[in-house]
Protein backbone atom coordinates (compact mmCIF):
# COMPACT_ATOMS: atom_id res chain seq x y z
CA UNK A 1 0.00 0.00 0.00
CA UNK A 2 2.82 2.44 0.81
CA UNK A 3 4.37 1.87 -2.59
CA UNK A 4 1.07 2.58 -4.33
CA UNK A 5 0.47 5.80 -2.37
CA UNK A 6 3.89 7.39 -2.86
CA UNK A 7 4.63 9.52 -5.91
CA UNK A 8 7.99 8.38 -7.28
CA UNK A 9 8.00 10.63 -10.35
CA UNK A 10 10.12 13.74 -9.56
CA UNK A 11 8.10 15.79 -12.06
CA UNK A 12 5.07 15.43 -9.81
CA UNK A 13 6.79 16.45 -6.55
CA UNK A 14 6.03 20.11 -7.28
CA UNK A 15 2.37 19.33 -6.65
CA UNK A 16 0.45 18.17 -3.61
CA UNK A 17 1.50 14.53 -3.26
CA UNK A 18 3.14 12.01 -0.96
CA UNK A 19 6.87 11.88 -1.65
CA UNK A 20 9.25 9.05 -0.73
CA UNK A 21 10.93 10.99 2.09
CA UNK A 22 7.57 11.66 3.70
CA UNK A 23 7.24 7.90 4.20
CA UNK A 24 10.92 7.01 4.65
CA UNK A 25 12.35 9.59 7.03
CA UNK A 26 15.55 7.69 7.81
CA UNK A 27 17.56 4.72 6.54
CA UNK A 28 16.14 2.75 9.49
CA UNK A 29 12.59 2.97 8.17
CA UNK A 30 10.81 -0.30 7.54
CA UNK A 31 9.91 1.00 4.07
CA UNK A 32 13.44 2.02 3.13
CA UNK A 33 14.04 -0.97 0.83
CA UNK A 34 10.91 -0.15 -1.20
CA UNK A 35 12.25 3.30 -2.04
CA UNK A 36 16.03 2.91 -1.74
CA UNK A 37 16.64 3.83 -5.39
CA UNK A 38 14.50 6.97 -5.39
CA UNK A 39 15.42 8.34 -1.93
CA UNK A 40 18.73 9.95 -3.08
CA UNK A 41 16.90 11.60 -5.98
CA UNK A 42 14.22 12.90 -3.61
CA UNK A 43 16.89 14.26 -1.24
CA UNK A 44 18.69 16.03 -4.10
CA UNK A 45 15.37 17.45 -5.26
CA UNK A 46 14.77 18.74 -1.76
CA UNK A 47 18.14 20.52 -1.68
CA UNK A 48 17.56 22.06 -5.10
CA UNK A 49 14.21 23.46 -4.00
CA UNK A 50 15.33 24.99 -0.73
CA UNK A 51 14.85 28.77 -0.84
CA UNK A 52 17.86 31.06 -0.59
CA UNK A 53 16.89 31.96 2.98
CA UNK A 54 16.90 28.26 3.95
CA UNK A 55 13.22 27.37 4.07
CA UNK A 56 10.86 25.35 1.91
CA UNK A 57 7.44 26.52 0.71
CA UNK A 58 4.39 24.28 0.73
CA UNK A 59 3.54 22.75 -2.65
CA UNK A 60 -0.12 23.59 -2.17
CA UNK A 61 -2.42 26.55 -1.60
CA UNK A 62 -5.91 26.83 -0.24
CA UNK A 63 -7.30 28.63 -3.27
CA UNK A 64 -9.39 30.88 -1.01
CA UNK A 65 -9.08 32.76 2.27
CA UNK A 66 -5.92 34.34 0.86
CA UNK A 67 -5.26 36.58 3.87
CA UNK A 68 -5.47 33.65 6.27
CA UNK A 69 -3.43 31.50 3.87
CA UNK A 70 -0.49 33.93 4.08
CA UNK A 71 -0.32 33.36 7.85
CA UNK A 72 -0.78 29.61 7.51
CA UNK A 73 1.82 29.47 4.74
CA UNK A 74 4.42 30.99 7.07
CA UNK A 75 3.58 28.39 9.71
CA UNK A 76 3.78 25.57 7.15
CA UNK A 77 7.18 26.85 6.02
CA UNK A 78 8.44 26.30 9.56
CA UNK A 79 6.93 22.83 9.83
CA UNK A 80 8.26 21.73 6.44
CA UNK A 81 11.70 23.20 7.04
CA UNK A 82 12.09 21.41 10.37
CA UNK A 83 10.86 18.11 8.90
CA UNK A 84 13.11 18.36 5.84
CA UNK A 85 16.18 19.27 7.88
CA UNK A 86 15.57 16.24 10.11
CA UNK A 87 15.31 13.96 7.07
CA UNK A 88 18.40 15.45 5.41
CA UNK A 89 20.31 14.97 8.64
CA UNK A 90 19.12 11.37 9.03
CA UNK A 91 20.47 10.58 5.55
CA UNK A 92 23.66 12.57 6.18
CA UNK A 93 22.80 15.05 3.40
CA UNK A 94 23.62 18.17 5.43
CA UNK A 95 26.96 19.88 5.01
CA UNK A 96 28.95 19.87 8.21
mmCIF file of N, CA and C in Angstrom:
data_model
loop_
_atom_site.group_PDB
_atom_site.id
_atom_site.type_symbol
_atom_site.label_atom_id
_atom_site.label_comp_id
_atom_site.label_asym_id
_atom_site.label_seq_id
_atom_site.Cartn_x
_atom_site.Cartn_y
_atom_site.Cartn_z
ATOM 1 N N UNK A 1 0.823 -1.182 0.000
ATOM 2 C CA UNK A 1 0.000 0.000 0.000
ATOM 3 C C UNK A 1 0.872 1.252 0.000
ATOM 4 N N UNK A 2 1.940 1.266 0.774
ATOM 5 C CA UNK A 2 2.820 2.435 0.812
ATOM 6 C C UNK A 2 3.382 2.717 -0.567
ATOM 7 N N UNK A 3 3.801 1.693 -1.257
ATOM 8 C CA UNK A 3 4.374 1.866 -2.588
ATOM 9 C C UNK A 3 3.365 2.482 -3.553
ATOM 10 N N UNK A 4 2.110 2.062 -3.439
ATOM 11 C CA UNK A 4 1.065 2.578 -4.328
ATOM 12 C C UNK A 4 0.666 4.017 -4.011
ATOM 13 N N UNK A 5 0.870 4.453 -2.785
ATOM 14 C CA UNK A 5 0.467 5.803 -2.373
ATOM 15 C C UNK A 5 1.540 6.862 -2.619
ATOM 16 N N UNK A 6 2.785 6.454 -2.713
ATOM 17 C CA UNK A 6 3.893 7.391 -2.863
ATOM 18 C C UNK A 6 4.089 7.760 -4.330
ATOM 19 N N UNK A 7 4.350 9.029 -4.566
ATOM 20 C CA UNK A 7 4.632 9.517 -5.914
ATOM 21 C C UNK A 7 6.138 9.447 -6.137
ATOM 22 N N UNK A 8 6.566 8.574 -7.014
ATOM 23 C CA UNK A 8 7.991 8.382 -7.280
ATOM 24 C C UNK A 8 8.496 9.181 -8.476
ATOM 25 N N UNK A 9 7.613 9.845 -9.190
ATOM 26 C CA UNK A 9 8.004 10.631 -10.348
ATOM 27 C C UNK A 9 8.390 12.042 -9.899
ATOM 28 N N UNK A 10 9.670 12.420 -10.005
ATOM 29 C CA UNK A 10 10.119 13.738 -9.556
ATOM 30 C C UNK A 10 9.371 14.902 -10.202
ATOM 31 N N UNK A 11 8.847 14.723 -11.395
ATOM 32 C CA UNK A 11 8.103 15.791 -12.061
ATOM 33 C C UNK A 11 6.820 16.139 -11.317
ATOM 34 N N UNK A 12 6.320 15.212 -10.534
ATOM 35 C CA UNK A 12 5.072 15.427 -9.807
ATOM 36 C C UNK A 12 5.283 15.957 -8.393
ATOM 37 N N UNK A 13 6.527 16.016 -7.921
ATOM 38 C CA UNK A 13 6.795 16.452 -6.554
ATOM 39 C C UNK A 13 6.516 17.933 -6.339
ATOM 40 N N UNK A 14 6.354 18.691 -7.407
ATOM 41 C CA UNK A 14 6.029 20.110 -7.279
ATOM 42 C C UNK A 14 4.566 20.318 -6.920
ATOM 43 N N UNK A 15 3.790 19.256 -6.951
ATOM 44 C CA UNK A 15 2.368 19.329 -6.650
ATOM 45 C C UNK A 15 2.108 18.709 -5.279
ATOM 46 N N UNK A 16 0.880 18.776 -4.868
ATOM 47 C CA UNK A 16 0.450 18.175 -3.608
ATOM 48 C C UNK A 16 0.437 16.661 -3.771
ATOM 49 N N UNK A 17 1.410 15.990 -3.159
ATOM 50 C CA UNK A 17 1.500 14.532 -3.264
ATOM 51 C C UNK A 17 2.319 13.991 -2.098
ATOM 52 N N UNK A 18 2.346 12.695 -1.970
ATOM 53 C CA UNK A 18 3.138 12.012 -0.960
ATOM 54 C C UNK A 18 4.464 11.606 -1.587
ATOM 55 N N UNK A 19 5.556 12.175 -1.099
ATOM 56 C CA UNK A 19 6.875 11.884 -1.651
ATOM 57 C C UNK A 19 7.551 10.763 -0.859
ATOM 58 N N UNK A 20 8.566 10.141 -1.440
ATOM 59 C CA UNK A 20 9.250 9.050 -0.727
ATOM 60 C C UNK A 20 9.768 9.443 0.657
ATOM 61 N N UNK A 21 10.358 10.633 0.783
ATOM 62 C CA UNK A 21 10.928 10.994 2.086
ATOM 63 C C UNK A 21 9.873 11.329 3.132
ATOM 64 N N UNK A 22 8.641 11.473 2.719
ATOM 65 C CA UNK A 22 7.575 11.655 3.698
ATOM 66 C C UNK A 22 7.189 10.314 4.340
ATOM 67 N N UNK A 23 7.519 9.241 3.677
ATOM 68 C CA UNK A 23 7.244 7.904 4.203
ATOM 69 C C UNK A 23 8.505 7.300 4.813
ATOM 70 N N UNK A 24 9.630 7.541 4.191
ATOM 71 C CA UNK A 24 10.924 7.012 4.647
ATOM 72 C C UNK A 24 11.748 8.185 5.163
ATOM 73 N N UNK A 25 11.687 8.414 6.464
ATOM 74 C CA UNK A 25 12.352 9.585 7.026
ATOM 75 C C UNK A 25 13.746 9.298 7.571
ATOM 76 N N UNK A 26 14.179 8.059 7.434
ATOM 77 C CA UNK A 26 15.549 7.693 7.806
ATOM 78 C C UNK A 26 15.887 6.351 7.169
ATOM 79 N N UNK A 27 17.172 6.028 7.094
ATOM 80 C CA UNK A 27 17.560 4.724 6.544
ATOM 81 C C UNK A 27 17.066 3.542 7.383
ATOM 82 N N UNK A 28 16.639 3.815 8.605
ATOM 83 C CA UNK A 28 16.144 2.751 9.489
ATOM 84 C C UNK A 28 14.667 2.428 9.275
ATOM 85 N N UNK A 29 14.015 3.174 8.418
ATOM 86 C CA UNK A 29 12.588 2.968 8.169
ATOM 87 C C UNK A 29 12.323 1.570 7.625
ATOM 88 N N UNK A 30 11.222 1.008 8.038
ATOM 89 C CA UNK A 30 10.815 -0.302 7.538
ATOM 90 C C UNK A 30 10.494 -0.305 6.049
ATOM 91 N N UNK A 31 10.226 0.881 5.489
ATOM 92 C CA UNK A 31 9.909 0.997 4.067
ATOM 93 C C UNK A 31 11.113 1.405 3.224
ATOM 94 N N UNK A 32 12.268 1.529 3.846
ATOM 95 C CA UNK A 32 13.445 2.021 3.130
ATOM 96 C C UNK A 32 13.736 1.202 1.865
ATOM 97 N N UNK A 33 13.705 -0.109 1.974
ATOM 98 C CA UNK A 33 14.043 -0.966 0.828
ATOM 99 C C UNK A 33 13.106 -0.750 -0.368
ATOM 100 N N UNK A 34 11.855 -0.402 -0.103
ATOM 101 C CA UNK A 34 10.910 -0.148 -1.197
ATOM 102 C C UNK A 34 11.300 1.071 -2.034
ATOM 103 N N UNK A 35 11.959 2.038 -1.386
ATOM 104 C CA UNK A 35 12.246 3.304 -2.037
ATOM 105 C C UNK A 35 13.734 3.639 -2.087
ATOM 106 N N UNK A 36 14.587 2.658 -1.833
ATOM 107 C CA UNK A 36 16.032 2.907 -1.741
ATOM 108 C C UNK A 36 16.604 3.575 -2.987
ATOM 109 N N UNK A 37 16.107 3.245 -4.156
ATOM 110 C CA UNK A 37 16.640 3.830 -5.392
ATOM 111 C C UNK A 37 16.213 5.277 -5.589
ATOM 112 N N UNK A 38 15.024 5.629 -5.143
ATOM 113 C CA UNK A 38 14.498 6.974 -5.392
ATOM 114 C C UNK A 38 14.815 7.957 -4.259
ATOM 115 N N UNK A 39 15.140 7.459 -3.078
ATOM 116 C CA UNK A 39 15.424 8.338 -1.934
ATOM 117 C C UNK A 39 16.534 9.350 -2.250
ATOM 118 N N UNK A 40 17.689 8.950 -2.776
ATOM 119 C CA UNK A 40 18.728 9.952 -3.079
ATOM 120 C C UNK A 40 18.255 11.022 -4.066
ATOM 121 N N UNK A 41 17.439 10.637 -5.018
ATOM 122 C CA UNK A 41 16.903 11.598 -5.985
ATOM 123 C C UNK A 41 15.953 12.567 -5.278
ATOM 124 N N UNK A 42 15.144 12.054 -4.366
ATOM 125 C CA UNK A 42 14.222 12.899 -3.614
ATOM 126 C C UNK A 42 14.987 13.861 -2.699
ATOM 127 N N UNK A 43 16.074 13.393 -2.093
ATOM 128 C CA UNK A 43 16.887 14.260 -1.235
ATOM 129 C C UNK A 43 17.571 15.368 -2.045
ATOM 130 N N UNK A 44 18.079 15.028 -3.214
ATOM 131 C CA UNK A 44 18.686 16.031 -4.098
ATOM 132 C C UNK A 44 17.641 17.052 -4.542
ATOM 133 N N UNK A 45 16.465 16.569 -4.884
ATOM 134 C CA UNK A 45 15.368 17.449 -5.264
ATOM 135 C C UNK A 45 15.061 18.433 -4.131
ATOM 136 N N UNK A 46 15.039 17.907 -2.928
ATOM 137 C CA UNK A 46 14.774 18.745 -1.763
ATOM 138 C C UNK A 46 15.805 19.860 -1.646
ATOM 139 N N UNK A 47 17.070 19.512 -1.771
ATOM 140 C CA UNK A 47 18.135 20.515 -1.675
ATOM 141 C C UNK A 47 18.028 21.556 -2.789
ATOM 142 N N UNK A 48 17.684 21.132 -3.975
ATOM 143 C CA UNK A 48 17.556 22.055 -5.098
ATOM 144 C C UNK A 48 16.381 23.021 -4.938
ATOM 145 N N UNK A 49 15.394 22.633 -4.159
ATOM 146 C CA UNK A 49 14.206 23.459 -4.001
ATOM 147 C C UNK A 49 14.166 24.244 -2.693
ATOM 148 N N UNK A 50 15.249 24.181 -1.938
ATOM 149 C CA UNK A 50 15.334 24.994 -0.732
ATOM 150 C C UNK A 50 15.505 26.457 -1.148
ATOM 151 N N UNK A 51 14.771 27.342 -0.518
ATOM 152 C CA UNK A 51 14.850 28.766 -0.836
ATOM 153 C C UNK A 51 16.189 29.332 -0.350
ATOM 154 N N UNK A 52 16.580 30.438 -0.921
ATOM 155 C CA UNK A 52 17.857 31.058 -0.594
ATOM 156 C C UNK A 52 17.991 31.351 0.905
ATOM 157 N N UNK A 53 16.871 31.678 1.540
ATOM 158 C CA UNK A 53 16.890 31.961 2.978
ATOM 159 C C UNK A 53 16.838 30.702 3.834
ATOM 160 N N UNK A 54 16.803 29.516 3.211
ATOM 161 C CA UNK A 54 16.902 28.261 3.951
ATOM 162 C C UNK A 54 15.607 27.536 4.234
ATOM 163 N N UNK A 55 14.501 28.022 3.793
ATOM 164 C CA UNK A 55 13.217 27.370 4.074
ATOM 165 C C UNK A 55 12.664 26.702 2.815
ATOM 166 N N UNK A 56 11.606 25.950 3.007
ATOM 167 C CA UNK A 56 10.862 25.346 1.906
ATOM 168 C C UNK A 56 9.422 25.841 1.969
ATOM 169 N N UNK A 57 8.852 26.127 0.808
ATOM 170 C CA UNK A 57 7.442 26.516 0.709
ATOM 171 C C UNK A 57 6.574 25.282 0.573
ATOM 172 N N UNK A 58 5.331 25.368 1.012
ATOM 173 C CA UNK A 58 4.389 24.280 0.735
ATOM 174 C C UNK A 58 4.168 24.160 -0.773
ATOM 175 N N UNK A 59 3.811 22.981 -1.218
ATOM 176 C CA UNK A 59 3.542 22.755 -2.647
ATOM 177 C C UNK A 59 2.055 22.914 -2.950
ATOM 178 N N UNK A 60 1.314 23.439 -2.006
ATOM 179 C CA UNK A 60 -0.121 23.594 -2.173
ATOM 180 C C UNK A 60 -0.553 24.995 -1.741
ATOM 181 N N UNK A 61 -1.769 25.347 -2.091
ATOM 182 C CA UNK A 61 -2.425 26.553 -1.598
ATOM 183 C C UNK A 61 -3.851 26.186 -1.255
ATOM 184 N N UNK A 62 -4.513 27.079 -0.591
ATOM 185 C CA UNK A 62 -5.910 26.829 -0.243
ATOM 186 C C UNK A 62 -6.847 27.209 -1.384
ATOM 187 N N UNK A 63 -6.449 28.185 -2.181
ATOM 188 C CA UNK A 63 -7.303 28.634 -3.265
ATOM 189 C C UNK A 63 -8.428 29.555 -2.817
ATOM 190 N N UNK A 64 -8.434 29.920 -1.567
ATOM 191 C CA UNK A 64 -9.392 30.876 -1.005
ATOM 192 C C UNK A 64 -8.873 31.307 0.364
ATOM 193 N N UNK A 65 -9.537 32.224 0.974
ATOM 194 C CA UNK A 65 -9.080 32.759 2.266
ATOM 195 C C UNK A 65 -7.618 33.191 2.183
ATOM 196 N N UNK A 66 -7.314 33.978 1.159
ATOM 197 C CA UNK A 66 -5.918 34.340 0.859
ATOM 198 C C UNK A 66 -5.211 35.030 2.025
ATOM 199 N N UNK A 67 -5.879 35.897 2.729
ATOM 200 C CA UNK A 67 -5.256 36.582 3.871
ATOM 201 C C UNK A 67 -4.853 35.564 4.948
ATOM 202 N N UNK A 68 -5.756 34.668 5.263
ATOM 203 C CA UNK A 68 -5.467 33.646 6.267
ATOM 204 C C UNK A 68 -4.396 32.674 5.762
ATOM 205 N N UNK A 69 -4.419 32.403 4.447
ATOM 206 C CA UNK A 69 -3.431 31.499 3.875
ATOM 207 C C UNK A 69 -2.016 32.052 4.051
ATOM 208 N N UNK A 70 -1.830 33.349 3.925
ATOM 209 C CA UNK A 70 -0.491 33.928 4.078
ATOM 210 C C UNK A 70 0.068 33.643 5.465
ATOM 211 N N UNK A 71 -0.756 33.696 6.484
ATOM 212 C CA UNK A 71 -0.319 33.361 7.845
ATOM 213 C C UNK A 71 -0.043 31.862 7.955
ATOM 214 N N UNK A 72 -0.955 31.067 7.457
ATOM 215 C CA UNK A 72 -0.783 29.607 7.515
ATOM 216 C C UNK A 72 0.435 29.167 6.710
ATOM 217 N N UNK A 73 0.666 29.810 5.583
ATOM 218 C CA UNK A 73 1.822 29.468 4.735
ATOM 219 C C UNK A 73 3.127 29.674 5.497
ATOM 220 N N UNK A 74 3.224 30.748 6.256
ATOM 221 C CA UNK A 74 4.420 30.994 7.072
ATOM 222 C C UNK A 74 4.600 29.880 8.108
ATOM 223 N N UNK A 75 3.509 29.469 8.722
ATOM 224 C CA UNK A 75 3.575 28.390 9.709
ATOM 225 C C UNK A 75 3.983 27.071 9.051
ATOM 226 N N UNK A 76 3.423 26.790 7.868
ATOM 227 C CA UNK A 76 3.778 25.565 7.145
ATOM 228 C C UNK A 76 5.241 25.579 6.715
ATOM 229 N N UNK A 77 5.758 26.761 6.366
ATOM 230 C CA UNK A 77 7.179 26.854 6.021
ATOM 231 C C UNK A 77 8.036 26.338 7.177
ATOM 232 N N UNK A 78 7.690 26.738 8.384
ATOM 233 C CA UNK A 78 8.441 26.296 9.556
ATOM 234 C C UNK A 78 8.343 24.795 9.776
ATOM 235 N N UNK A 79 7.138 24.273 9.649
ATOM 236 C CA UNK A 79 6.932 22.829 9.835
ATOM 237 C C UNK A 79 7.713 22.039 8.792
ATOM 238 N N UNK A 80 7.571 22.431 7.524
ATOM 239 C CA UNK A 80 8.262 21.730 6.439
ATOM 240 C C UNK A 80 9.773 21.835 6.579
ATOM 241 N N UNK A 81 10.251 23.006 6.917
ATOM 242 C CA UNK A 81 11.701 23.197 7.042
ATOM 243 C C UNK A 81 12.263 22.317 8.139
ATOM 244 N N UNK A 82 11.622 22.272 9.289
ATOM 245 C CA UNK A 82 12.090 21.407 10.371
ATOM 246 C C UNK A 82 12.062 19.942 9.947
ATOM 247 N N UNK A 83 10.961 19.504 9.352
ATOM 248 C CA UNK A 83 10.858 18.109 8.904
ATOM 249 C C UNK A 83 11.938 17.760 7.884
ATOM 250 N N UNK A 84 12.134 18.635 6.890
ATOM 251 C CA UNK A 84 13.107 18.356 5.838
ATOM 252 C C UNK A 84 14.528 18.362 6.371
ATOM 253 N N UNK A 85 14.827 19.254 7.297
ATOM 254 C CA UNK A 85 16.177 19.266 7.885
ATOM 255 C C UNK A 85 16.435 17.988 8.684
ATOM 256 N N UNK A 86 15.435 17.503 9.368
ATOM 257 C CA UNK A 86 15.575 16.237 10.110
ATOM 258 C C UNK A 86 15.859 15.079 9.147
ATOM 259 N N UNK A 87 15.127 15.032 8.051
ATOM 260 C CA UNK A 87 15.311 13.959 7.067
ATOM 261 C C UNK A 87 16.693 14.071 6.421
ATOM 262 N N UNK A 88 17.068 15.262 6.007
ATOM 263 C CA UNK A 88 18.398 15.452 5.406
ATOM 264 C C UNK A 88 19.489 15.049 6.369
ATOM 265 N N UNK A 89 19.323 15.365 7.634
ATOM 266 C CA UNK A 89 20.305 14.972 8.639
ATOM 267 C C UNK A 89 20.341 13.455 8.816
ATOM 268 N N UNK A 90 19.181 12.819 8.854
ATOM 269 C CA UNK A 90 19.118 11.367 9.027
ATOM 270 C C UNK A 90 19.834 10.632 7.892
ATOM 271 N N UNK A 91 19.803 11.204 6.699
ATOM 272 C CA UNK A 91 20.470 10.584 5.548
ATOM 273 C C UNK A 91 21.859 11.167 5.305
ATOM 274 N N UNK A 92 22.327 11.972 6.249
ATOM 275 C CA UNK A 92 23.658 12.574 6.175
ATOM 276 C C UNK A 92 23.825 13.423 4.909
ATOM 277 N N UNK A 93 22.786 14.191 4.586
ATOM 278 C CA UNK A 93 22.804 15.053 3.402
ATOM 279 C C UNK A 93 23.050 16.517 3.764
ATOM 280 N N UNK A 94 23.339 16.804 5.012
ATOM 281 C CA UNK A 94 23.624 18.170 5.428
ATOM 282 C C UNK A 94 25.137 18.384 5.428
ATOM 283 N N UNK A 95 25.536 19.562 4.969
ATOM 284 C CA UNK A 95 26.958 19.885 5.011
ATOM 285 C C UNK A 95 27.351 20.166 6.444
ATOM 286 N N UNK A 96 28.492 19.679 6.815
ATOM 287 C CA UNK A 96 28.954 19.869 8.206
ATOM 288 C C UNK A 96 29.913 21.021 8.266
#
